[in-house]
Short mmCIF file of C-alpha atoms in Angstrom, two decimals:
data_model
loop_
_atom_site.label_atom_id
_atom_site.label_comp_id
_atom_site.label_asym_id
_atom_site.label_seq_id
_atom_site.Cartn_x
_atom_site.Cartn_y
_atom_site.Cartn_z
CA MET A 1 -0.21 0.48 -0.25
CA LYS A 2 1.46 3.80 -0.61
CA PHE A 3 0.01 7.01 0.04
CA TRP A 4 -0.77 9.95 -2.86
CA SER A 5 -3.41 12.67 -3.07
CA GLY A 6 -4.97 14.29 -5.92
CA VAL A 7 -5.79 18.32 -6.06
CA VAL A 8 -9.65 19.15 -7.73
CA THR A 9 -8.29 22.42 -9.88
CA GLU A 10 -9.22 24.23 -13.25
CA LYS A 11 -5.47 24.68 -12.36
CA VAL A 12 -4.04 21.14 -14.19
CA ARG A 13 -1.85 22.43 -17.01
CA GLU A 14 0.01 24.57 -14.97
CA SER A 15 0.07 22.72 -11.93
CA LYS A 16 2.17 19.77 -13.97
CA ASP A 17 4.53 22.94 -15.49
CA PHE A 18 5.44 23.98 -11.97
CA TYR A 19 6.35 20.30 -10.82
CA VAL A 20 8.53 18.73 -13.37
CA ARG A 21 10.02 22.21 -13.73
CA LEU A 22 10.24 23.05 -9.75
CA PHE A 23 11.28 19.10 -9.32
CA GLY A 24 11.44 17.29 -12.28
CA CYS A 25 9.04 15.16 -11.78
CA GLU A 26 7.17 12.30 -13.59
CA VAL A 27 4.57 12.49 -16.14
CA LEU A 28 2.67 8.35 -15.03
CA PHE A 29 -0.12 9.71 -17.58
CA GLU A 30 -2.16 12.98 -18.49
CA GLY A 31 -5.22 13.23 -20.10
CA GLU A 32 -5.85 14.53 -23.21
CA GLY A 33 -7.59 18.04 -22.92
CA ASP A 34 -5.77 18.30 -19.62
CA TRP A 35 -8.16 16.59 -17.93
CA PHE A 36 -6.46 14.85 -15.18
CA VAL A 37 -2.19 14.36 -15.03
CA LEU A 38 -0.50 12.38 -12.74
CA LEU A 39 2.78 13.20 -11.30
CA GLN A 40 5.69 11.04 -9.48
CA LEU A 41 9.05 12.04 -7.53
CA GLY A 42 10.85 9.18 -6.49
CA GLU A 43 8.44 7.22 -4.97
CA GLY A 44 4.69 9.67 -4.06
CA GLU A 45 2.72 10.73 -6.32
CA ILE A 46 0.66 13.86 -6.66
CA GLY A 47 -3.12 14.57 -9.62
CA PHE A 48 -4.04 17.67 -10.62
CA MET A 49 -8.33 17.18 -12.09
CA LYS A 50 -10.69 18.95 -13.39
CA PRO A 51 -13.35 20.18 -11.89
CA ASN A 52 -16.92 19.42 -12.24
CA MET A 53 -15.74 15.82 -14.06
CA PRO A 54 -19.42 14.38 -14.43
CA SER A 55 -17.80 10.25 -14.77
CA GLN A 56 -16.16 11.32 -11.11
CA PRO A 57 -18.17 10.58 -8.23
CA SER A 58 -20.12 14.21 -6.82
CA ILE A 59 -17.08 14.31 -3.99
CA PHE A 60 -14.33 14.66 -6.20
CA ARG A 61 -15.87 17.47 -7.99
CA PRO A 62 -15.53 20.34 -6.42
CA ALA A 63 -12.85 22.56 -7.06
CA PHE A 64 -10.11 22.56 -4.39
CA GLN A 65 -10.26 26.40 -2.07
CA GLY A 66 -6.46 27.41 -2.08
CA GLN A 67 -6.65 26.51 2.47
CA GLY A 68 -5.71 23.54 4.11
CA LEU A 69 -3.01 21.77 2.25
CA TRP A 70 0.96 21.36 2.29
CA VAL A 71 2.63 19.52 0.28
CA ALA A 72 6.56 18.94 0.95
CA VAL A 73 8.80 17.53 -1.40
CA ASP A 74 12.29 15.65 0.87
CA VAL A 75 16.23 17.42 -0.54
CA ASP A 76 18.92 16.33 0.15
CA ASP A 77 20.30 19.91 -0.30
CA VAL A 78 18.09 22.66 0.57
CA ASP A 79 20.38 25.49 -0.31
CA ALA A 80 20.88 23.90 -3.61
CA ALA A 81 17.61 23.84 -3.94
CA TYR A 82 16.80 26.55 -2.87
CA ALA A 83 19.20 28.24 -5.71
CA ARG A 84 18.02 26.71 -8.64
CA ILE A 85 14.86 28.01 -7.70
CA GLN A 86 15.27 31.11 -7.03
CA SER A 87 17.55 31.78 -10.15
CA LEU A 88 13.51 30.29 -12.25
CA GLY A 89 12.70 33.44 -10.92
CA VAL A 90 10.03 31.74 -8.55
CA PRO A 91 8.18 33.81 -5.72
CA ILE A 92 9.14 32.28 -2.66
CA GLU A 93 7.41 32.00 0.34
CA MET A 94 9.80 32.04 3.50
CA PRO A 95 13.01 32.05 3.25
CA PRO A 96 15.56 28.85 3.64
CA ARG A 97 15.70 28.49 8.16
CA ASP A 98 16.35 25.94 10.33
CA GLU A 99 13.81 24.59 12.65
CA PRO A 100 14.40 23.61 15.92
CA TRP A 101 13.50 19.38 15.64
CA GLY A 102 16.49 19.79 12.42
CA ASP A 103 15.10 20.69 8.94
CA ARG A 104 16.32 23.54 6.94
CA HIS A 105 13.65 24.58 4.77
CA PHE A 106 11.73 26.93 2.66
CA VAL A 107 8.31 27.72 0.92
CA VAL A 108 7.10 28.35 -2.46
CA VAL A 109 3.48 27.94 -3.95
CA ASP A 110 2.04 25.92 -5.96
CA PRO A 111 -0.37 27.61 -9.05
CA ASN A 112 -4.07 26.43 -6.90
CA GLY A 113 -1.82 27.90 -3.73
CA ILE A 114 -0.49 25.09 -2.46
CA GLY A 115 2.19 25.55 -0.08
CA VAL A 116 4.95 23.66 -1.40
CA ASP A 117 7.94 22.61 1.46
CA VAL A 118 10.99 21.89 0.52
CA VAL A 119 12.62 20.44 3.10
CA GLN A 120 15.97 18.65 4.42
CA HIS A 121 16.13 16.38 6.94
CA ARG A 122 19.04 16.05 9.25
CA GLN A 123 21.16 14.05 11.20
CA GLY A 124 21.28 15.10 14.96
CA ALA A 125 18.47 16.72 15.19
CA ALA A 126 17.60 18.67 18.58
#
């Protein structure tokens, strides 16, 4: 078993472009007409689907409203990831910082308003 998540959004193509460009996600499936895309990064997967798809149960039809969700991307070198993403001209929501539990991270926002926490887990955390 494994978890994977999906976001119902009008911004399927923009979401795909964001995650592929910033993190090198692989496109596992892309529906014709941009109705759905499934991305993979390492062992994790995330999907983006257009709202109000008649083929979907009603629970999966309303669009995400832009609050109460985050995505985390684990990296080996957060400062290198920060420099690369910043060089792409992507706005940074929170610059790199160290946390008391040992993580170092920064935050960007995807096209849906989802905070993307780019995290380096460091050994020897307090």
